[in-house]
C-alpha atoms as a PDB file:
ATOM      1  CA  MET A   1     -24.820   1.101  12.062  1.00  0.00           C
ATOM      2  CA  LYS A   2     -25.955   0.157   8.579  1.00  0.00           C
ATOM      3  CA  GLY A   3     -23.678   1.641   5.939  1.00  0.00           C
ATOM      4  CA  GLN A   4     -24.240   2.299   2.260  1.00  0.00           C
ATOM      5  CA  GLN A   5     -23.501  -0.781   0.143  1.00  0.00           C
ATOM      6  CA  SER A   6     -21.591   1.325  -2.391  1.00  0.00           C
ATOM      7  CA  ILE A   7     -19.158   2.422   0.324  1.00  0.00           C
ATOM      8  CA  ILE A   8     -18.781  -1.135   1.632  1.00  0.00           C
ATOM      9  CA  ASP A   9     -18.050  -2.266  -1.940  1.00  0.00           C
ATOM     10  CA  HIS A  10     -15.361   0.406  -2.332  1.00  0.00           C
ATOM     11  CA  MET A  11     -13.851  -0.557   1.003  1.00  0.00           C
ATOM     12  CA  ASN A  12     -13.762  -4.231   0.006  1.00  0.00           C
ATOM     13  CA  THR A  13     -11.945  -3.243  -3.195  1.00  0.00           C
ATOM     14  CA  LEU A  14      -9.468  -1.325  -1.051  1.00  0.00           C
ATOM     15  CA  LEU A  15      -9.137  -4.289   1.295  1.00  0.00           C
ATOM     16  CA  GLY A  16      -8.196  -6.500  -1.657  1.00  0.00           C
ATOM     17  CA  ALA A  17      -5.556  -3.972  -2.697  1.00  0.00           C
ATOM     18  CA  GLU A  18      -4.129  -3.705   0.831  1.00  0.00           C
ATOM     19  CA  LEU A  19      -3.979  -7.499   1.178  1.00  0.00           C
ATOM     20  CA  ALA A  20      -2.158  -7.726  -2.160  1.00  0.00           C
ATOM     21  CA  ALA A  21       0.228  -4.998  -1.013  1.00  0.00           C
ATOM     22  CA  MET A  22       0.902  -6.963   2.172  1.00  0.00           C
ATOM     23  CA  ASP A  23       1.736 -10.080   0.144  1.00  0.00           C
ATOM     24  CA  GLN A  24       3.920  -8.180  -2.307  1.00  0.00           C
ATOM     25  CA  TYR A  25       5.818  -6.287   0.389  1.00  0.00           C
ATOM     26  CA  PHE A  26       6.258  -9.468   2.444  1.00  0.00           C
ATOM     27  CA  ILE A  27       7.821 -11.339  -0.461  1.00  0.00           C
ATOM     28  CA  HIS A  28       9.983  -8.406  -1.523  1.00  0.00           C
ATOM     29  CA  ALA A  29      11.176  -7.876   2.070  1.00  0.00           C
ATOM     30  CA  LYS A  30      12.205 -11.523   2.296  1.00  0.00           C
ATOM     31  CA  MET A  31      14.020 -11.285  -1.039  1.00  0.00           C
ATOM     32  CA  TYR A  32      15.915  -8.184   0.107  1.00  0.00           C
ATOM     33  CA  GLU A  33      16.815  -9.965   3.330  1.00  0.00           C
ATOM     34  CA  ASP A  34      18.051 -13.004   1.407  1.00  0.00           C
ATOM     35  CA  TRP A  35      20.200 -10.784  -0.823  1.00  0.00           C
ATOM     36  CA  GLY A  36      21.718  -8.993   2.188  1.00  0.00           C
ATOM     37  CA  LEU A  37      20.112  -5.646   1.331  1.00  0.00           C
ATOM     38  CA  ASN A  38      19.340  -4.914   4.954  1.00  0.00           C
ATOM     39  CA  LYS A  39      18.176  -1.302   4.596  1.00  0.00           C
ATOM     40  CA  LEU A  40      15.684  -2.218   1.898  1.00  0.00           C
ATOM     41  CA  HIS A  41      14.568  -5.224   3.927  1.00  0.00           C
ATOM     42  CA  GLU A  42      13.882  -3.073   6.999  1.00  0.00           C
ATOM     43  CA  ARG A  43      11.989  -0.415   5.037  1.00  0.00           C
ATOM     44  CA  ILE A  44       9.860  -2.857   3.062  1.00  0.00           C
ATOM     45  CA  ALA A  45       9.147  -4.942   6.177  1.00  0.00           C
ATOM     46  CA  HIS A  46       7.906  -1.668   7.714  1.00  0.00           C
ATOM     47  CA  GLU A  47       5.684  -1.122   4.650  1.00  0.00           C
ATOM     48  CA  PHE A  48       4.258  -4.626   5.158  1.00  0.00           C
ATOM     49  CA  ASP A  49       3.302  -3.660   8.710  1.00  0.00           C
ATOM     50  CA  ASP A  50       1.711  -0.422   7.466  1.00  0.00           C
ATOM     51  CA  GLU A  51      -0.382  -2.309   4.914  1.00  0.00           C
ATOM     52  CA  LYS A  52      -1.482  -4.766   7.590  1.00  0.00           C
ATOM     53  CA  GLY A  53      -2.617  -1.800   9.672  1.00  0.00           C
ATOM     54  CA  HIS A  54      -4.515  -0.356   6.707  1.00  0.00           C
ATOM     55  CA  ALA A  55      -6.242  -3.704   6.095  1.00  0.00           C
ATOM     56  CA  SER A  56      -7.178  -3.909   9.773  1.00  0.00           C
ATOM     57  CA  LEU A  57      -8.735  -0.423   9.722  1.00  0.00           C
ATOM     58  CA  LEU A  58     -10.729  -1.272   6.613  1.00  0.00           C
ATOM     59  CA  ILE A  59     -11.995  -4.524   8.126  1.00  0.00           C
ATOM     60  CA  GLU A  60     -13.032  -2.760  11.330  1.00  0.00           C
ATOM     61  CA  ARG A  61     -14.901  -0.066   9.398  1.00  0.00           C
ATOM     62  CA  ILE A  62     -16.612  -2.579   7.082  1.00  0.00           C
ATOM     63  CA  LEU A  63     -17.791  -4.508  10.129  1.00  0.00           C
ATOM     64  CA  MET A  64     -18.993  -1.308  11.807  1.00  0.00           C
ATOM     65  CA  LEU A  65     -21.024  -0.543   8.672  1.00  0.00           C
ATOM     66  CA  GLU A  66     -22.544  -4.055   8.983  1.00  0.00           C
ATOM     67  CA  GLY A  67     -20.771  -5.282   5.866  1.00  0.00           C
ATOM     68  CA  THR A  68     -18.796  -8.458   5.301  1.00  0.00           C
ATOM     69  CA  PRO A  69     -15.063  -8.076   4.644  1.00  0.00           C
ATOM     70  CA  ASP A  70     -14.081  -9.817   1.403  1.00  0.00           C
ATOM     71  CA  MET A  71     -10.770 -11.554   2.050  1.00  0.00           C
ATOM     72  CA  SER A  72     -10.875 -13.610  -1.148  1.00  0.00           C
ATOM     73  CA  SER A  73     -10.658 -10.920  -3.848  1.00  0.00           C
ATOM     74  CA  ARG A  74      -7.247  -9.345  -4.210  1.00  0.00           C
ATOM     75  CA  SER A  75      -5.435  -7.102  -6.610  1.00  0.00           C
ATOM     76  CA  ALA A  76      -2.618  -8.575  -8.658  1.00  0.00           C
ATOM     77  CA  VAL A  77       0.643  -9.306  -6.854  1.00  0.00           C
ATOM     78  CA  ARG A  78       3.660  -8.405  -8.982  1.00  0.00           C
ATOM     79  CA  ILE A  79       6.902  -9.937  -7.776  1.00  0.00           C
ATOM     80  CA  GLY A  80      10.025  -8.375  -9.238  1.00  0.00           C
ATOM     81  CA  LYS A  81      13.235 -10.175 -10.068  1.00  0.00           C
ATOM     82  CA  THR A  82      15.563  -7.179  -9.677  1.00  0.00           C
ATOM     83  CA  VAL A  83      15.624  -4.302  -7.210  1.00  0.00           C
ATOM     84  CA  PRO A  84      14.454  -1.697  -9.753  1.00  0.00           C
ATOM     85  CA  GLU A  85      11.673  -4.000 -10.926  1.00  0.00           C
ATOM     86  CA  MET A  86      10.589  -4.627  -7.336  1.00  0.00           C
ATOM     87  CA  LEU A  87      10.527  -0.908  -6.544  1.00  0.00           C
ATOM     88  CA  GLU A  88       8.636  -0.137  -9.774  1.00  0.00           C
ATOM     89  CA  ASN A  89       6.061  -2.855  -9.020  1.00  0.00           C
ATOM     90  CA  ASP A  90       5.608  -1.530  -5.501  1.00  0.00           C
ATOM     91  CA  LEU A  91       5.150   2.005  -6.830  1.00  0.00           C
ATOM     92  CA  LEU A  92       2.585   0.817  -9.376  1.00  0.00           C
ATOM     93  CA  LEU A  93       0.645  -0.903  -6.603  1.00  0.00           C
ATOM     94  CA  GLU A  94       0.715   2.224  -4.427  1.00  0.00           C
ATOM     95  CA  GLN A  95      -0.539   4.320  -7.348  1.00  0.00           C
ATOM     96  CA  GLU A  96      -3.400   1.885  -7.913  1.00  0.00           C
ATOM     97  CA  VAL A  97      -4.274   1.988  -4.213  1.00  0.00           C
ATOM     98  CA  GLY A  98      -4.169   5.798  -4.326  1.00  0.00           C
ATOM     99  CA  ASP A  99      -6.599   5.844  -7.248  1.00  0.00           C
ATOM    100  CA  ALA A 100      -8.950   3.417  -5.452  1.00  0.00           C
ATOM    101  CA  LEU A 101      -8.772   5.527  -2.286  1.00  0.00           C
ATOM    102  CA  LYS A 102      -9.689   8.665  -4.233  1.00  0.00           C
ATOM    103  CA  ALA A 103     -12.687   6.912  -5.796  1.00  0.00           C
ATOM    104  CA  ALA A 104     -13.820   5.663  -2.372  1.00  0.00           C
ATOM    105  CA  ILE A 105     -13.400   9.142  -0.872  1.00  0.00           C
ATOM    106  CA  GLN A 106     -15.591  10.586  -3.635  1.00  0.00           C
ATOM    107  CA  GLU A 107     -18.252   7.970  -2.893  1.00  0.00           C
ATOM    108  CA  CYS A 108     -18.104   8.835   0.816  1.00  0.00           C
ATOM    109  CA  GLU A 109     -18.531  12.509   0.003  1.00  0.00           C
ATOM    110  CA  LYS A 110     -21.516  11.751  -2.233  1.00  0.00           C
ATOM    111  CA  SER A 111     -23.075   9.543   0.468  1.00  0.00           C
ATOM    112  CA  GLN A 112     -22.202  11.971   3.272  1.00  0.00           C
ATOM    113  CA  ASP A 113     -20.216   9.354   5.188  1.00  0.00           C
ATOM    114  CA  TYR A 114     -17.697  11.765   6.630  1.00  0.00           C
ATOM    115  CA  VAL A 115     -16.228   9.374   9.223  1.00  0.00           C
ATOM    116  CA  THR A 116     -15.236   6.825   6.577  1.00  0.00           C
ATOM    117  CA  ARG A 117     -14.001   9.648   4.343  1.00  0.00           C
ATOM    118  CA  GLU A 118     -11.723  10.937   7.096  1.00  0.00           C
ATOM    119  CA  MET A 119     -10.273   7.463   7.684  1.00  0.00           C
ATOM    120  CA  LEU A 120      -9.659   6.998   3.949  1.00  0.00           C
ATOM    121  CA  GLU A 121      -8.033  10.435   3.680  1.00  0.00           C
ATOM    122  CA  THR A 122      -5.557   9.363   6.363  1.00  0.00           C
ATOM    123  CA  LEU A 123      -4.783   6.199   4.383  1.00  0.00           C
ATOM    124  CA  LEU A 124      -4.384   8.268   1.206  1.00  0.00           C
ATOM    125  CA  ASP A 125      -1.925  10.595   2.914  1.00  0.00           C
ATOM    126  CA  ASP A 126       0.101   7.592   4.092  1.00  0.00           C
ATOM    127  CA  THR A 127      -0.053   6.006   0.627  1.00  0.00           C
ATOM    128  CA  GLU A 128       1.056   9.119  -1.237  1.00  0.00           C
ATOM    129  CA  ARG A 129       3.454  10.811   1.170  1.00  0.00           C
ATOM    130  CA  ASP A 130       5.065   7.870   2.925  1.00  0.00           C
ATOM    131  CA  HIS A 131       4.882   4.940   0.535  1.00  0.00           C
ATOM    132  CA  ALA A 132       4.750   6.249  -3.048  1.00  0.00           C
ATOM    133  CA  HIS A 133       7.031   9.222  -2.431  1.00  0.00           C
ATOM    134  CA  TRP A 134       9.712   7.016  -0.831  1.00  0.00           C
ATOM    135  CA  LEU A 135       9.549   4.561  -3.754  1.00  0.00           C
ATOM    136  CA  GLU A 136       9.877   7.429  -6.246  1.00  0.00           C
ATOM    137  CA  GLN A 137      12.922   8.662  -4.317  1.00  0.00           C
ATOM    138  CA  GLN A 138      14.571   5.238  -4.483  1.00  0.00           C
ATOM    139  CA  LEU A 139      14.021   4.949  -8.225  1.00  0.00           C
ATOM    140  CA  GLY A 140      15.405   8.476  -8.617  1.00  0.00           C
ATOM    141  CA  LEU A 141      18.482   7.545  -6.577  1.00  0.00           C
ATOM    142  CA  ILE A 142      19.103   4.547  -8.811  1.00  0.00           C
ATOM    143  CA  LYS A 143      19.036   6.838 -11.864  1.00  0.00           C
ATOM    144  CA  LEU A 144      21.209   9.431 -10.139  1.00  0.00           C
ATOM    145  CA  THR A 145      23.865   7.182  -8.610  1.00  0.00           C
ATOM    146  CA  GLY A 146      23.638   4.047 -10.740  1.00  0.00           C
ATOM    147  CA  LEU A 147      22.327   0.672  -9.643  1.00  0.00           C
ATOM    148  CA  ALA A 148      25.649  -0.630  -8.251  1.00  0.00           C
ATOM    149  CA  ASN A 149      26.144   2.410  -6.009  1.00  0.00           C
ATOM    150  CA  TYR A 150      22.520   2.326  -4.889  1.00  0.00           C
ATOM    151  CA  LEU A 151      22.738  -1.357  -3.997  1.00  0.00           C
ATOM    152  CA  GLN A 152      25.969  -0.790  -2.070  1.00  0.00           C
ATOM    153  CA  SER A 153      24.209   1.900  -0.034  1.00  0.00           C
ATOM    154  CA  GLN A 154      21.504  -0.606   0.930  1.00  0.00           C
ATOM    155  CA  LEU A 155      23.830  -3.191   2.507  1.00  0.00           C
END
Protein backbone atom coordinates (compact mmCIF):
# COMPACT_ATOMS: atom_id res chain seq x y z
CA MET A 1 0.00 0.00 0.00
CA LYS A 2 1.70 3.17 -1.19
CA GLY A 3 1.70 5.82 1.52
CA GLN A 4 2.12 9.57 1.31
CA GLN A 5 5.80 10.58 1.31
CA SER A 6 5.11 13.37 3.82
CA ILE A 7 3.83 10.81 6.33
CA ILE A 8 6.77 8.48 5.70
CA ASP A 9 9.11 11.45 6.26
CA HIS A 10 7.42 12.27 9.57
CA MET A 11 7.61 8.64 10.63
CA ASN A 12 11.32 8.49 9.79
CA THR A 13 11.85 11.59 11.94
CA LEU A 14 10.00 9.81 14.74
CA LEU A 15 12.06 6.68 14.17
CA GLY A 16 15.25 8.72 14.63
CA ALA A 17 13.88 10.11 17.88
CA GLU A 18 12.86 6.67 19.17
CA LEU A 19 16.27 5.21 18.30
CA ALA A 20 17.97 8.08 20.14
CA ALA A 21 15.66 7.50 23.11
CA MET A 22 16.63 3.82 23.10
CA ASP A 23 20.33 4.73 23.17
CA GLN A 24 19.87 7.33 25.88
CA TYR A 25 17.73 5.10 28.09
CA PHE A 26 20.11 2.16 27.58
CA ILE A 27 23.12 4.18 28.73
CA HIS A 28 21.27 5.77 31.63
CA ALA A 29 19.93 2.37 32.76
CA LYS A 30 23.46 0.96 32.78
CA MET A 31 24.72 3.97 34.74
CA TYR A 32 21.96 3.55 37.33
CA GLU A 33 22.79 -0.13 37.59
CA ASP A 34 26.48 0.65 38.06
CA TRP A 35 25.66 3.14 40.82
CA GLY A 36 23.42 0.62 42.62
CA LEU A 37 20.24 2.62 41.99
CA ASN A 38 18.24 -0.51 41.28
CA LYS A 39 14.76 1.03 41.13
CA LEU A 40 15.86 3.63 38.60
CA HIS A 41 17.72 0.97 36.65
CA GLU A 42 14.61 -1.23 36.41
CA ARG A 43 12.33 1.64 35.38
CA ILE A 44 14.70 3.07 32.77
CA ALA A 45 15.46 -0.41 31.40
CA HIS A 46 11.67 -0.75 31.00
CA GLU A 47 11.61 2.59 29.14
CA PHE A 48 14.33 1.26 26.81
CA ASP A 49 12.10 -1.71 25.99
CA ASP A 50 9.14 0.62 25.37
CA GLU A 51 11.18 2.74 22.97
CA LYS A 52 12.33 -0.38 21.14
CA GLY A 53 8.68 -1.34 20.73
CA HIS A 54 7.84 2.13 19.42
CA ALA A 55 10.70 1.94 16.90
CA SER A 56 9.51 -1.49 15.78
CA LEU A 57 5.95 -0.23 15.20
CA LEU A 58 7.24 2.72 13.19
CA ILE A 59 9.45 0.49 11.05
CA GLU A 60 6.57 -1.90 10.37
CA ARG A 61 4.26 0.95 9.37
CA ILE A 62 6.90 2.62 7.16
CA LEU A 63 7.43 -0.68 5.38
CA MET A 64 3.68 -1.19 4.99
CA LEU A 65 3.48 2.26 3.38
CA GLU A 66 6.25 1.13 0.97
CA GLY A 67 8.78 3.50 2.49
CA THR A 68 12.34 2.86 3.58
CA PRO A 69 13.08 3.13 7.31
CA ASP A 70 15.94 5.57 7.94
CA MET A 71 18.12 4.04 10.65
CA SER A 72 20.99 6.48 10.14
CA SER A 73 19.42 9.80 11.18
CA ARG A 74 18.89 10.18 14.90
CA SER A 75 18.02 12.89 17.35
CA ALA A 76 20.68 14.05 19.76
CA VAL A 77 21.56 11.72 22.63
CA ARG A 78 22.12 13.63 25.87
CA ILE A 79 23.91 11.63 28.54
CA GLY A 80 23.68 13.09 32.02
CA LYS A 81 26.36 12.95 34.68
CA THR A 82 24.03 13.17 37.70
CA VAL A 83 20.63 11.66 38.40
CA PRO A 84 18.76 14.98 38.08
CA GLU A 85 20.58 15.77 34.84
CA MET A 86 19.77 12.31 33.47
CA LEU A 87 16.09 12.66 34.36
CA GLU A 88 15.95 16.18 32.89
CA ASN A 89 17.60 14.99 29.65
CA ASP A 90 15.17 12.10 29.41
CA LEU A 91 12.23 14.45 29.96
CA LEU A 92 13.51 16.84 27.29
CA LEU A 93 13.76 13.94 24.84
CA GLU A 94 10.22 12.79 25.64
CA GLN A 95 8.91 16.33 25.11
CA GLU A 96 10.65 16.51 21.74
CA VAL A 97 9.18 13.14 20.76
CA GLY A 98 5.74 14.35 21.87
CA ASP A 99 6.04 17.43 19.67
CA ALA A 100 7.15 15.31 16.69
CA LEU A 101 4.26 12.91 17.27
CA LYS A 102 1.77 15.78 17.30
CA ALA A 103 3.16 17.12 14.02
CA ALA A 104 2.96 13.65 12.45
CA ILE A 105 -0.61 13.20 13.70
CA GLN A 106 -1.58 16.51 12.10
CA GLU A 107 -0.04 15.37 8.81
CA CYS A 108 -1.97 12.09 9.02
CA GLU A 109 -5.19 13.99 9.61
CA LYS A 110 -4.50 16.26 6.63
CA SER A 111 -3.69 13.25 4.43
CA GLN A 112 -6.60 11.19 5.78
CA ASP A 113 -4.33 8.36 6.92
CA TYR A 114 -6.40 7.39 9.92
CA VAL A 115 -4.67 4.05 10.59
CA THR A 116 -1.26 5.69 10.99
CA ARG A 117 -2.86 8.48 13.03
CA GLU A 118 -4.37 5.96 15.44
CA MET A 119 -1.02 4.21 15.89
CA LEU A 120 0.73 7.54 16.53
CA GLU A 121 -1.96 8.59 19.01
CA THR A 122 -1.23 5.43 21.00
CA LEU A 123 2.48 6.28 21.00
CA LEU A 124 1.68 9.85 22.07
CA ASP A 125 -0.41 8.61 24.98
CA ASP A 126 2.45 6.36 26.08
CA THR A 127 4.97 9.20 25.67
CA GLU A 128 2.96 11.74 27.64
CA ARG A 129 1.21 9.66 30.29
CA ASP A 130 3.74 6.93 30.99
CA HIS A 131 7.15 8.36 30.15
CA ALA A 132 7.04 12.16 30.53
CA HIS A 133 4.65 12.16 33.48
CA TRP A 134 6.81 9.67 35.41
CA LEU A 135 9.95 11.74 34.74
CA GLU A 136 8.18 14.90 35.92
CA GLN A 137 7.16 13.05 39.09
CA GLN A 138 10.75 12.00 39.79
CA LEU A 139 12.06 15.53 39.35
CA GLY A 140 9.27 16.77 41.63
CA LEU A 141 10.22 14.18 44.26
CA ILE A 142 13.82 15.34 44.16
CA LYS A 143 12.66 18.91 44.84
CA LEU A 144 10.25 17.77 47.54
CA THR A 145 12.47 15.33 49.44
CA GLY A 146 15.96 16.46 48.49
CA LEU A 147 18.41 14.60 46.28
CA ALA A 148 19.96 12.48 49.08
CA ASN A 149 16.57 11.18 50.26
CA TYR A 150 15.44 10.55 46.69
CA LEU A 151 18.59 8.60 45.89
CA GLN A 152 18.23 6.53 49.07
CA SER A 153 14.70 5.61 47.99
CA GLN A 154 16.06 4.30 44.68
CA LEU A 155 18.49 1.76 46.17
